[in-house]
Short mmCIF file of C-alpha atoms in Angstrom, two decimals:
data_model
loop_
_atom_site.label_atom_id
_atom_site.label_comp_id
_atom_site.label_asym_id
_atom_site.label_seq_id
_atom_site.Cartn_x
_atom_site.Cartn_y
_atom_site.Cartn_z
CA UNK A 1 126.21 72.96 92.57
CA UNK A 2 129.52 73.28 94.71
CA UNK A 3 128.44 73.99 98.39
CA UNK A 4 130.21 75.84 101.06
CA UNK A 5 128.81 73.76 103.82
CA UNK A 6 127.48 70.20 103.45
CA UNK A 7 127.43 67.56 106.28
CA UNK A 8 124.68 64.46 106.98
CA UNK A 9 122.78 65.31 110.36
CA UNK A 10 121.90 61.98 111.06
CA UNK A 11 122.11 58.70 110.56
CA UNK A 12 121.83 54.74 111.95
CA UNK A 13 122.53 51.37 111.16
CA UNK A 14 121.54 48.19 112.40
CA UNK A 15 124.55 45.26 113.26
CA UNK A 16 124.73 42.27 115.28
CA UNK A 17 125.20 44.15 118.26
CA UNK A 18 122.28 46.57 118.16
CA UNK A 19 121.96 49.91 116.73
CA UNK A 20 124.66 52.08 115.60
CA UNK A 21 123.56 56.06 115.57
CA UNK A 22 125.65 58.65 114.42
CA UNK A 23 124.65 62.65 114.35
CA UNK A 24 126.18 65.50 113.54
CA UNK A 25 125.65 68.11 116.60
CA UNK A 26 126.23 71.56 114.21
CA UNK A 27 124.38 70.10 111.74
CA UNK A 28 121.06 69.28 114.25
CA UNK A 29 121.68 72.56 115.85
CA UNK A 30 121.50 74.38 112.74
CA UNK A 31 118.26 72.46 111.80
CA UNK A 32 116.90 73.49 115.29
CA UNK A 33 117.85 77.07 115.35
CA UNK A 34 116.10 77.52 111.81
CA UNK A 35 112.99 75.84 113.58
CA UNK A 36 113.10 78.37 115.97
CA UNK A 37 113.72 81.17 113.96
CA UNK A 38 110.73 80.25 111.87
CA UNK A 39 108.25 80.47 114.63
CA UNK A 40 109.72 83.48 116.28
CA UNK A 41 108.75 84.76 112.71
CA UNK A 42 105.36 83.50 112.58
CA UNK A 43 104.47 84.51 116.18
CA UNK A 44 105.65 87.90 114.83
CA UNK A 45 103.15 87.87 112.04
CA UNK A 46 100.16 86.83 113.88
CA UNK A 47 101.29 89.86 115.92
CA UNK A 48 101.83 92.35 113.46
CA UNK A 49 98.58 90.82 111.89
CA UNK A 50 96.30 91.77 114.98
CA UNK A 51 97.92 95.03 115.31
CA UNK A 52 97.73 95.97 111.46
CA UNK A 53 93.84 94.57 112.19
CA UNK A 54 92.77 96.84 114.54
CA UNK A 55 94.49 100.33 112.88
CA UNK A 56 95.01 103.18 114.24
CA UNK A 57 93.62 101.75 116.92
CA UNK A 58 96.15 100.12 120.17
CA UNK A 59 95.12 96.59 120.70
CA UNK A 60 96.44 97.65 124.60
CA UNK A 61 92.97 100.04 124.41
CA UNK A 62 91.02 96.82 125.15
CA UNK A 63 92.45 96.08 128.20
CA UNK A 64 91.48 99.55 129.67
CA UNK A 65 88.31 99.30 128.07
CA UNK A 66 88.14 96.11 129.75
CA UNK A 67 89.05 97.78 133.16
CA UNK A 68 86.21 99.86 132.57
CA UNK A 69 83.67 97.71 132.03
CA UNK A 70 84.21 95.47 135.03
CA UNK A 71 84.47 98.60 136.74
CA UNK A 72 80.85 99.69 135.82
CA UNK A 73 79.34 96.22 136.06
CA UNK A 74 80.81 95.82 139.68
CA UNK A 75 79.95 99.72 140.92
CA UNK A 76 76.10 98.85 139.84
CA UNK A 77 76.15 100.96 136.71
CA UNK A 78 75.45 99.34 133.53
CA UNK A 79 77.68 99.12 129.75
CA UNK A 80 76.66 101.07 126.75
CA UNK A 81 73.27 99.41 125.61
CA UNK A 82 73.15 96.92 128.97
CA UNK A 83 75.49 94.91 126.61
CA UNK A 84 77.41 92.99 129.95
CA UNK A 85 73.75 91.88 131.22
CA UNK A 86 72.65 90.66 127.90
CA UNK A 87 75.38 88.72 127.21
CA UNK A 88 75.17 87.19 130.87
CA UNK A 89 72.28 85.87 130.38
CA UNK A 90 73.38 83.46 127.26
CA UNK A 91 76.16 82.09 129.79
CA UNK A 92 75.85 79.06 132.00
CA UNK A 93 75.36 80.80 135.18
CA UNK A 94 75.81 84.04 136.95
CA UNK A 95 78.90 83.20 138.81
CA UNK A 96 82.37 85.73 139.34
CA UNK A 97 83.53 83.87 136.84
CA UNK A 98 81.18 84.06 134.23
CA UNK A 99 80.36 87.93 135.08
CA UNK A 100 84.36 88.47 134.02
CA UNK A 101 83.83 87.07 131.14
CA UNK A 102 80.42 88.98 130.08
CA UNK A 103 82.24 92.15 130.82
CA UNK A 104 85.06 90.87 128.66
CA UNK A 105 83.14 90.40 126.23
CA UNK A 106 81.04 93.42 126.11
CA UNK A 107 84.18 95.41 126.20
CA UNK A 108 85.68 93.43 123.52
CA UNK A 109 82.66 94.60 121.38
CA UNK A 110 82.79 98.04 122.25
CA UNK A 111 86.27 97.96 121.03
CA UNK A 112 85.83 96.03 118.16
CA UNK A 113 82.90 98.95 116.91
CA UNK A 114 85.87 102.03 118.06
CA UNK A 115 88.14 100.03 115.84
CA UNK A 116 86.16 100.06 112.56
CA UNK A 117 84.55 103.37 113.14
CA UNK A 118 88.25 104.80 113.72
CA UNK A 119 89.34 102.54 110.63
CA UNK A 120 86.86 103.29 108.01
CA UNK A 121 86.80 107.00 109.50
CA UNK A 122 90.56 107.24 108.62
CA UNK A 123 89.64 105.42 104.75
CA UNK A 124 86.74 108.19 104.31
CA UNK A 125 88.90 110.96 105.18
CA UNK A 126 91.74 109.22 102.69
CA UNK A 127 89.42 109.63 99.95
CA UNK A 128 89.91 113.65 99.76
CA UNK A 129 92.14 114.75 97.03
CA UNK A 130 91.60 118.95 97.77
CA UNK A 131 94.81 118.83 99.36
CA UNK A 132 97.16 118.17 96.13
CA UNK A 133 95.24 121.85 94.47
CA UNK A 134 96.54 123.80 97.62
CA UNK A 135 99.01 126.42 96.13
CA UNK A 136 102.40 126.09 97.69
CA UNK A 137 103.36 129.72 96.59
CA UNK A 138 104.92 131.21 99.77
CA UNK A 139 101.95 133.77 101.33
CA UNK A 140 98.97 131.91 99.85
CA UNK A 141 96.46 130.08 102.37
CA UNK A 142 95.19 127.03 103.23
CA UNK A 143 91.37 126.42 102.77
CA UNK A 144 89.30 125.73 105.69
CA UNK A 145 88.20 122.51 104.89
CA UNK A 146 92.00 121.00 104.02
CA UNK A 147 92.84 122.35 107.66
CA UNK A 148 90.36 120.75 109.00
CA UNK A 149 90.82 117.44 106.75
CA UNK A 150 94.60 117.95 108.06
CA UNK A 151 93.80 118.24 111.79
CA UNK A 152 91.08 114.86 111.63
CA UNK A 153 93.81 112.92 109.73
CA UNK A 154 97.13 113.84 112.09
CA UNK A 155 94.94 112.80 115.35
CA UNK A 156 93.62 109.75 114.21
CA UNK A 157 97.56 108.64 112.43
CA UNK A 158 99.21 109.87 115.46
CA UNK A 159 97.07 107.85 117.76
CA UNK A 160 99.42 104.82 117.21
CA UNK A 161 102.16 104.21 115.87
CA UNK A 162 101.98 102.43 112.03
CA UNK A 163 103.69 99.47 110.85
CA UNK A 164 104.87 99.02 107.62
CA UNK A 165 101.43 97.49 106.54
CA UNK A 166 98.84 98.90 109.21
CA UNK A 167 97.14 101.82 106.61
CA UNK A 168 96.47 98.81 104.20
CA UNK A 169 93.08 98.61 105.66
CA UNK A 170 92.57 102.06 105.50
CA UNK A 171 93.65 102.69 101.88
CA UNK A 172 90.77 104.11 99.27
CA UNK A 173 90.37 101.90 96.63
CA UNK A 174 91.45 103.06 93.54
CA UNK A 175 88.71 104.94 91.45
CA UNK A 176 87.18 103.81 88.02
CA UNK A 177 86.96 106.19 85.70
CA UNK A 178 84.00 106.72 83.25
CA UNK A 179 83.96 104.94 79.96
CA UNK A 180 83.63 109.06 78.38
CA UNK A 181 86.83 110.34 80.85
CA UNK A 182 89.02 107.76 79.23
CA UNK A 183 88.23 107.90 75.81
CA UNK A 184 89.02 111.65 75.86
CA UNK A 185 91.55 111.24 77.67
CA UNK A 186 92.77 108.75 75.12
CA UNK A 187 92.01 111.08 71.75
CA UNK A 188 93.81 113.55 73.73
CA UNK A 189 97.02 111.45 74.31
CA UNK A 190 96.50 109.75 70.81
CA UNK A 191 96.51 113.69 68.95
CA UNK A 192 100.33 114.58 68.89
CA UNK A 193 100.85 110.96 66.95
CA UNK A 194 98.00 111.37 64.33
CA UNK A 195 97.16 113.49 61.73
CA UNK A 196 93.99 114.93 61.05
CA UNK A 197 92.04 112.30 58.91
CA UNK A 198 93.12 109.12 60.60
CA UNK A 199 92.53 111.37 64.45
CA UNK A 200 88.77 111.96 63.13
CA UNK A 201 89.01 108.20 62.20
CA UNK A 202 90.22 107.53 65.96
CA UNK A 203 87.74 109.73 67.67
CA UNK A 204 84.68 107.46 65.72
CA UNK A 205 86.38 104.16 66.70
CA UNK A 206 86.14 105.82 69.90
CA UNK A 207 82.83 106.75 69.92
CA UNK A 208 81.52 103.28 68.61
CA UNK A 209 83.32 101.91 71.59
CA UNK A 210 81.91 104.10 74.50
CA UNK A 211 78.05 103.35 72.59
CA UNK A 212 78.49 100.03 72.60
CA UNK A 213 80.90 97.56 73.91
CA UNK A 214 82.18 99.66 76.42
CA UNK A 215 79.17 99.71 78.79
CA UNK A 216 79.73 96.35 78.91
CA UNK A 217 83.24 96.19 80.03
CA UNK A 218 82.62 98.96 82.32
CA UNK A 219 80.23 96.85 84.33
CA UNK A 220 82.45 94.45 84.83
CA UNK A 221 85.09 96.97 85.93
CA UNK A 222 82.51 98.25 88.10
CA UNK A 223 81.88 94.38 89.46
CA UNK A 224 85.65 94.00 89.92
CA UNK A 225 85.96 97.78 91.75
CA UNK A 226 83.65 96.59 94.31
CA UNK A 227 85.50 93.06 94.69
CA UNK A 228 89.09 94.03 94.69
CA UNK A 229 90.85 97.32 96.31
CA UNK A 230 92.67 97.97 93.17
CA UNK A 231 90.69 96.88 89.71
CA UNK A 232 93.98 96.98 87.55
CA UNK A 233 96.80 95.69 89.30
CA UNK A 234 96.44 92.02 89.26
CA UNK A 235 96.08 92.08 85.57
CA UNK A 236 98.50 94.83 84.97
CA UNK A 237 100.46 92.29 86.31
CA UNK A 238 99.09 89.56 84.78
CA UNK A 239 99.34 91.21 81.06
CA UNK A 240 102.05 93.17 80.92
CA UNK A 241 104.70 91.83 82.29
CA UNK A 242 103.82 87.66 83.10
CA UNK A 243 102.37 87.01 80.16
CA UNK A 244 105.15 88.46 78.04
CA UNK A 245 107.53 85.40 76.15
CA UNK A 246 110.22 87.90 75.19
CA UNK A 247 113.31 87.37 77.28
CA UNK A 248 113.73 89.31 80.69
CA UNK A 249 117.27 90.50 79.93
CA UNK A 250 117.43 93.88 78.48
CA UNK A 251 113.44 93.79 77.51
CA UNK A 252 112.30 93.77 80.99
CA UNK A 253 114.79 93.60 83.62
CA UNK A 254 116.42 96.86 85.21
CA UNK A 255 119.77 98.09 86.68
CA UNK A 256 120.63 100.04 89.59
CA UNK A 257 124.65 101.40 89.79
CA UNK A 258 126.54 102.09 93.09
CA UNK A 259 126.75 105.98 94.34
CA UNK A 260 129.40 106.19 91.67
CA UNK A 261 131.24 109.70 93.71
CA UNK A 262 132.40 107.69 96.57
CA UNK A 263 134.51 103.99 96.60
CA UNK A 264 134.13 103.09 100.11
CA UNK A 265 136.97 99.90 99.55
CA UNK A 266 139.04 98.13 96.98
CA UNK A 267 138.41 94.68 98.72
CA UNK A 268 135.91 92.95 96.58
CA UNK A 269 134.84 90.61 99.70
CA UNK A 270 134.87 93.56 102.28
CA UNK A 271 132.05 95.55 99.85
CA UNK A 272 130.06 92.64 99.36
CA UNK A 273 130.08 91.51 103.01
CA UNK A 274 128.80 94.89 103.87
CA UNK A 275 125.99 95.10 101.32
CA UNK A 276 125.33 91.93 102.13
CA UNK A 277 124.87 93.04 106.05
CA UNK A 278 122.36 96.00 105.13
CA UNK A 279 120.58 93.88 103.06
CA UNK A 280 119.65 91.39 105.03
CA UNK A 281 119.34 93.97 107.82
CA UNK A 282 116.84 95.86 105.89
CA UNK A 283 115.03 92.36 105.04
CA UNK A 284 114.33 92.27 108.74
CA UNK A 285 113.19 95.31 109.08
CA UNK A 286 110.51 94.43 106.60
CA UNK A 287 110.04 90.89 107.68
CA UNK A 288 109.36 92.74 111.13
CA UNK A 289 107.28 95.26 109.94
CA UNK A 290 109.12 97.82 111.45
CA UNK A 291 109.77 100.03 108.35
CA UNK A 292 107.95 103.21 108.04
CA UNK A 293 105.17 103.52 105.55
CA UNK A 294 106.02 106.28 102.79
CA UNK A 295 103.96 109.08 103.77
CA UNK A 296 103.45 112.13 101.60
CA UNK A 297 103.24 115.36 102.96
CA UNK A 298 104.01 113.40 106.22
CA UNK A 299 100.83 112.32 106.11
CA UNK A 300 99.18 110.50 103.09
CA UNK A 301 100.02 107.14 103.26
CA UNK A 302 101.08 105.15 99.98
CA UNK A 303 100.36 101.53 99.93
CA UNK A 304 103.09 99.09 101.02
CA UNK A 305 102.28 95.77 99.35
CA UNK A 306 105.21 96.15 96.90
CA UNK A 307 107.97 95.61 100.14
CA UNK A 308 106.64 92.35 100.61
CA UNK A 309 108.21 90.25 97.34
CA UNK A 310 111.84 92.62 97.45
CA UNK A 311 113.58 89.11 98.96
CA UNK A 312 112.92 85.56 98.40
CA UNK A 313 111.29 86.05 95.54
CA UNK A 314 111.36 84.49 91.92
CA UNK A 315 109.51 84.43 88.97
CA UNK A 316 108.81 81.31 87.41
CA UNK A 317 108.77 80.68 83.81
CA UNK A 318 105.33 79.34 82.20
CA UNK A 319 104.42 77.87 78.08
CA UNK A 320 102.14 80.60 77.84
CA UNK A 321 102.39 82.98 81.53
CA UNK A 322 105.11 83.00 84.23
CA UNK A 323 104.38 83.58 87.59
CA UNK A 324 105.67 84.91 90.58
CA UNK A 325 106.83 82.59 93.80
CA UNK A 326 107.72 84.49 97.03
CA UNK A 327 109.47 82.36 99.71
CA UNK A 328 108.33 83.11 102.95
CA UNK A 329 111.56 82.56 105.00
CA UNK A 330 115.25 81.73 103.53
CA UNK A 331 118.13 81.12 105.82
CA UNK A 332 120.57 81.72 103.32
CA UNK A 333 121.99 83.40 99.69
CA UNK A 334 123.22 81.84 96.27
CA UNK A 335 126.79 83.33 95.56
CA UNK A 336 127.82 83.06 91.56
CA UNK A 337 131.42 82.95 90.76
CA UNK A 338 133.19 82.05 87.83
CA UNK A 339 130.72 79.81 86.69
CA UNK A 340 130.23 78.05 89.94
CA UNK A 341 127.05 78.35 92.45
CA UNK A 342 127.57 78.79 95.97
CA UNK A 343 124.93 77.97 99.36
CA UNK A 344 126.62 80.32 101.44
CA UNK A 345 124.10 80.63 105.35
CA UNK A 346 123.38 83.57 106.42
CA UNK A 347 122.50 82.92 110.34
CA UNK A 348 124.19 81.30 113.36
CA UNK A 349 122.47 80.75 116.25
CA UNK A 350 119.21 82.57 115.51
CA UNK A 351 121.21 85.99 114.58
CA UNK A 352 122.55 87.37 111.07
CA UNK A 353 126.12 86.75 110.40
CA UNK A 354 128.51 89.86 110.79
CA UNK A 355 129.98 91.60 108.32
CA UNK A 356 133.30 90.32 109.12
CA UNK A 357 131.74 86.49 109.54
CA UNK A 358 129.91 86.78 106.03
CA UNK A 359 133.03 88.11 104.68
CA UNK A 360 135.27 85.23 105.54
CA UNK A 361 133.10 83.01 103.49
CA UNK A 362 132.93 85.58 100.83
CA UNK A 363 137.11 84.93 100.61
CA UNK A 364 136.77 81.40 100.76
CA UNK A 365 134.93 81.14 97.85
CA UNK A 366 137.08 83.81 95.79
CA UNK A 367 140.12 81.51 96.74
CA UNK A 368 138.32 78.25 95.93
CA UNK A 369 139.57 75.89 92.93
CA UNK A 370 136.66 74.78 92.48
CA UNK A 371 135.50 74.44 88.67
CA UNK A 372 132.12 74.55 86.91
CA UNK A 373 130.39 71.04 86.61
CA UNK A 374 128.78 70.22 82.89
CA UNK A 375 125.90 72.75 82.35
CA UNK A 376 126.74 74.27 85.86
CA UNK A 377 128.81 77.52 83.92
CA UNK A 378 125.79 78.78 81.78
CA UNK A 379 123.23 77.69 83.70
CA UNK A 380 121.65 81.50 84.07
CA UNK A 381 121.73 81.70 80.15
CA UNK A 382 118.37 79.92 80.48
CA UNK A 383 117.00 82.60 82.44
CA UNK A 384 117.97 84.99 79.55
CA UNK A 385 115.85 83.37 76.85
CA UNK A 386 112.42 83.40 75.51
CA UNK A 387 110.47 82.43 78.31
CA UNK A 388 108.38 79.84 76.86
CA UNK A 389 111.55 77.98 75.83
CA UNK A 390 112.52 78.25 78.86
CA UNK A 391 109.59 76.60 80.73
CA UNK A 392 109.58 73.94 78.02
CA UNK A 393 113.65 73.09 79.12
CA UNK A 394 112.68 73.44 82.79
CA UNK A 395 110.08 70.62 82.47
CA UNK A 396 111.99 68.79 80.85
CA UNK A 397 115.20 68.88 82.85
CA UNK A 398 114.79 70.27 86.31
CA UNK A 399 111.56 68.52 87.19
CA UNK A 400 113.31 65.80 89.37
CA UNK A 401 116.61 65.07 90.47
CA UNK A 402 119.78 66.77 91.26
CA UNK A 403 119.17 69.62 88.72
CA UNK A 404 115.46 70.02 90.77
CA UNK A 405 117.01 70.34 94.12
CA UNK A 406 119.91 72.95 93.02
CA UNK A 407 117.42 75.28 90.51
CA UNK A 408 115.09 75.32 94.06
CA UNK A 409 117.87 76.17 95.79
CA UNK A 410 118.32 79.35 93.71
CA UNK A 411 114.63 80.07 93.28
CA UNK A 412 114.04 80.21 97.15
CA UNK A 413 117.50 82.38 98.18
CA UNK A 414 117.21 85.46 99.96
CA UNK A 415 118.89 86.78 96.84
CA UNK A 416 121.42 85.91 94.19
CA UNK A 417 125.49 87.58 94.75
CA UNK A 418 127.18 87.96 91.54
CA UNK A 419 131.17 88.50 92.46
CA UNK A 420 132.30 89.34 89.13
CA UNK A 421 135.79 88.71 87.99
CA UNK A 422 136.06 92.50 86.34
CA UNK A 423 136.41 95.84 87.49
CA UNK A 424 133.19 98.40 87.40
CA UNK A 425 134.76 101.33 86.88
CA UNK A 426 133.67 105.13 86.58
CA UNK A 427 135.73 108.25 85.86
CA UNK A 428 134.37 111.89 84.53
CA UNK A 429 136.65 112.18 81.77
CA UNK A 430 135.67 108.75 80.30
CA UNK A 431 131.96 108.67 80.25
CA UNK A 432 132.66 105.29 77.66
CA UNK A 433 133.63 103.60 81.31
CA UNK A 434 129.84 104.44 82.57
CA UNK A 435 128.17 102.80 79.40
CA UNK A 436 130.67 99.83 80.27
CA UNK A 437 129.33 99.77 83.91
CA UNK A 438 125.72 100.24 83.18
CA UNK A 439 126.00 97.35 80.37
CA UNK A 440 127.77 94.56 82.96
CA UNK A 441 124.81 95.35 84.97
CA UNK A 442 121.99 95.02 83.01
CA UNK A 443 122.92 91.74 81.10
CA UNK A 444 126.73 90.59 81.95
CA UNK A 445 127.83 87.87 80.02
CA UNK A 446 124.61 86.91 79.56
CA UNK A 447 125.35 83.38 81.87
CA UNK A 448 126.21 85.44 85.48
CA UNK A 449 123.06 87.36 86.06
CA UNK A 450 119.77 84.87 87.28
CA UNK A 451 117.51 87.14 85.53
CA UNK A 452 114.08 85.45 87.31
CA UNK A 453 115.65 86.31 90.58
CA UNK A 454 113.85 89.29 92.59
CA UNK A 455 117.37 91.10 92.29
CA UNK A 456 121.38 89.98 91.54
CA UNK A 457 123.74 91.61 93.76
CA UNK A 458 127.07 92.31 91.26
CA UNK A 459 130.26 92.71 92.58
CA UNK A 460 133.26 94.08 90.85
CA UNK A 461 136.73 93.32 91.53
CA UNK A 462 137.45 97.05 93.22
CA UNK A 463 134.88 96.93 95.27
CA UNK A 464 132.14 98.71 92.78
CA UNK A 465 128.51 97.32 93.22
CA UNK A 466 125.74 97.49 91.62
CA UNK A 467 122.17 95.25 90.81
CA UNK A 468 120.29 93.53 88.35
CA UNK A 469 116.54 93.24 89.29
CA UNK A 470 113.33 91.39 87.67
CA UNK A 471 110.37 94.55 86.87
CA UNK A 472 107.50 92.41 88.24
#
C-alpha cells in the first residue's frame, strides 16, 4: 500500500558509549493527540450515555432535587416515605457528613423513580397509533383523545432536549402479529400471482401451517418479543443480507448520484476536499450525539440505531455468513487512485483538517508517480466476488503479514475515496450519459469500488460525485 505519511516514532540502540535514542517529535505528537482525542470521545459517551439513561428527564434535576432534600432534612421536615432517616440509620454514624450523604441518597432515589415513571410514561404513550387515522382533509377535527395524547407527549419531549439516541429507551417494541393476521395477510398478497386452483392449494398449506407448526414458532416469537425490542431485525439481518454468498456488487450494493442540476467546481480535488469536510463533519455530529432524532409529525420519534454503523464500518466476508465490524474511532480515510491505496489523516492537533488542508493532500496524490504494487491494482475485485470465495482467499492470504496490516487498514477507515480518472457526466438531451453515471457508480471497473466498505466516496474528473454503499 503506498502511504502519504510514514515515519518511525521511536527508536534506540545500545553502543559502547551508552544508549543512543532517537524520536520523531510529529510522529509522538500525532500518537498523543489521537490518545487524547480518544478519551475526549469516550468521556463523551459515558456522558451522552447517562443523559440518554435518564430520558426526558435532565440529569441537572438531581441536583435541585438534592437541594431539596437537604433542605427538608435540615428545616425538621421529613423526605417522601422518611426515606433520608431510613437510610441514616444503615450509615456509620449520624454525623454532617453522613446526614449529606443520606439526603443524597434519598434524593438520588426519588429521582431515579421520576426518571422511569417519566420514561416508561413517554414508551406507553408511544404505543398509540390513533394518530396516523386522523383525516388531514382541511376542516375536519381532531379527536379528543389524540389531543390529549398530543398535549401528554409534547410536555414530556419538550422537557429536555433529545440526543440523537435518548428516545431509544422509550421506543415500543415492535408488535407480533398473530399466526391468523399473517397468513391472510399472506393469501392476500400471494392472490394477484396465483390462479384459482393452485390459490385454494395455498390457502390449505396455509391453514395446515397456522393448525399446527405455527403455534409453535409463534411461541418462540412470543419468547423472543419479550427478550429483544425488535423480534425481526437481528435475523432480518442475519438472513437476508449476511448470509447471502452472491456477490455484493450489483446484487446487493446501492448507488447514490450527486444533485445532478448544479456543478459546484471542475477541480476534482476541490469537490472531494469539500465532501470530504461535511462528511467527516457530519460523522461528528453523530459521534457527538448531537444530531436530531427524525421525528414525525414533529413528534413521533423513529429509532436511531441505524446512524451508528454509517462510518467505520465494514462487513466481513464469512464460508458460510459475513458479518459486520464497526470501528469505534478512525483517525483517518483510504484514498483509491489508479490502482494505488492511499492512508491519507484526517486530524491535526485534535481538530479535522480544513477543506483547503485535506485538499492539498488530495493533489498530492493526483500528481503522484506512484504505481500499483503486484496484486495492489485489483485488489477490490475480491470484494466483488462470491463471498464465500472470498473468505476462503482472505484466510488464506491476508491472515498475517503485510497484506493483514494494509486489508485492516481499509476495513477500519472512516471511509473509502474513489478519485476516478473519468468524467461523470449528465446532460438532458443525452439521458445515455445518466445510465453511464449511474453504472460507474454502482460497480466501476469492478477493481475501484471496496464493495464491503460502509460506503465509497467516487470522484470524477469534473468535479461530479457520487457513492457506492454496502445495504447492510
Amino acid at each position: 500500500m503506498a502511504e502519504a505519511h510514514s515515519a518511525v516514532a521511536f527508536s534506540f540502540a545500545i553502543t559502547h558509549e551508552g544508549f543512543d535514542i532517537n524520536y520523531d517529535h510529529e510522529v509522538l505528537n500525532l500518537v498523543w493527540n489521537s490518545g487524547v482525542r480518544s478519551w475526549k470521545k469516550r468521556m463523551a459517551r459515558a456522558r451522552n450515555g447517562i443523559r440518554n439513561g435518564v430520558y426526558p428527564a435532565h440529569i441537572q434535576s438531581l441536583w435541585l432535587i438534592t437541594a431539596i432534600a437537604l433542605g427538608l432534612h435540615f428545616a425538621g421536615y421529613q423526605a417522601p416515605f422518611n426515606l433520608t432517616n431510613r437510610l441514616l440509620v444503615h450509615l456509620p454514624s449520624n454525623t454532617m457528613n453522613w446526614q449529606i450523604t443520606a439526603c443524597f441518597l434519598a434524593a438520588l432515589v426519588i429521582w431515579l423513580s421520576i426518571c422511569f415513571t417519566m420514561r416508561y410514561t413517554l414508551k406507553l404513550l408511544l404505543i398509540y397509533k390513533g394518530w396516523m387515522y386522523e383525516s388531514r382533509a382541511p376542516g375536519s377535527r381532531v379527536s379528543l383523545p389524540t389531543m390529549l395524547w398530543v398535549a401528554v407527549v409534547r410536555v414530556l419531549s419538550s422537557w429536555n432536549k433529545p440526543g440523537l439516541y435518548s428516545f431509544q429507551g422509550s421506543l415500543p417494541r415492535l408488535p407480533l402479529p398473530s399466526v391468523h393476521n399473517t397468513m391472510t395477510r399472506y393469501l392476500r398478497s400471494v392472490r394477484p400471482l396465483l390462479d384459482d386452483d393452485n390459490y385454494k392449494r395455498m390457502e390449505g398449506l396455509a391453514k395446515e401451517f397456522e393448525q399446527t407448526i405455527g403455534k409453535k414458532l409463534q411461541w418462540y416469537l412470543i419468547l423472543k418479543s419479550w427478550w429483544s425490542t425488535n423480534y425481526v431485525s437481528d435475523w432480518w439481518e442475519e438472513y437476508v443480507y449476511l448470509r447471502g454468498r452472491s456477490p455484493l456488487c450489483v446484487n446487493s450494493n446501492f448507488y447514490g448520484t450527486d444533485a445532478i442540476f448544479m456543478n459546484l467546481t471542475s477541480v476534482q480535488s476541490a469537490r472531494a476536499a469539500n465532501v470530504i469536510s461535511l462528511l467527516l463533519n457530519f460523522r461528528r455530529l453523530i459521534e457527538h450525539q448531537e444530531l436530531q432524532p427524525i421525528m414525525v409529525q414533529g413528534m413521533i420519534p423513529l429509532c436511531s440505531w441505524q446512524y451508528e454503523r454509517t462510518f467505520n464500518t465494514a462487513r466481513i466476508p464469512g464460508l458460510e455468513t459475513d458479518r459486520i465490524v464497526h470501528y469505534r474511532d478512525s483517525n483517518y480515510i483510504v484514498v483509491l487512485h489508479k490502482g494505488c491505496y492511499y492512508k491519507m489523516l484526517i486530524y491535526y492537533k485534535g481538530r479535522i483538517l480544513r477543506p483547503c488542508e485535506l485538499q492539498v493532500q488530495i493533489e498530492d496524490i493526483l500528481k503522484a508517480k506512484a504505481t500499483p504494487v503486484e496484486g495492489e491494482e485489483h485488489l477490490a475485485a475480491l470484494t466483488a466476488w462470491n463471498r464465500s470465495k472470498w473468505a476462503e482467499t482472505r484466510n488464506t492470504f491476508f491472515s498475517r503479514g503485510v497484506n493483514h496490516v494494509s486489508l485492516r487498514t481499509i476495513e477500519s477507515a472512516a471511509f473509502v475515496l474513489s478519485l476516478d480518472d473519468e468524467p461523470f457526466e449528465f446532460d438532458l438531451k443525452r439521458p445515455e450519459l445518466l445510465d453511464s453515471f449511474g453504472k460507474k457508480l454502482l460497480h466501476g471497473n469492478g477493481y475501484n469500488r471496496w464493495f464491503d466498505k460502509c460506503f465509497t466516496v467516487c470522484v470524477g474528473t469534473n468535479g461530479r460525485v457520487g457513492f457506492n454503499a454496502e445495504h447492510t
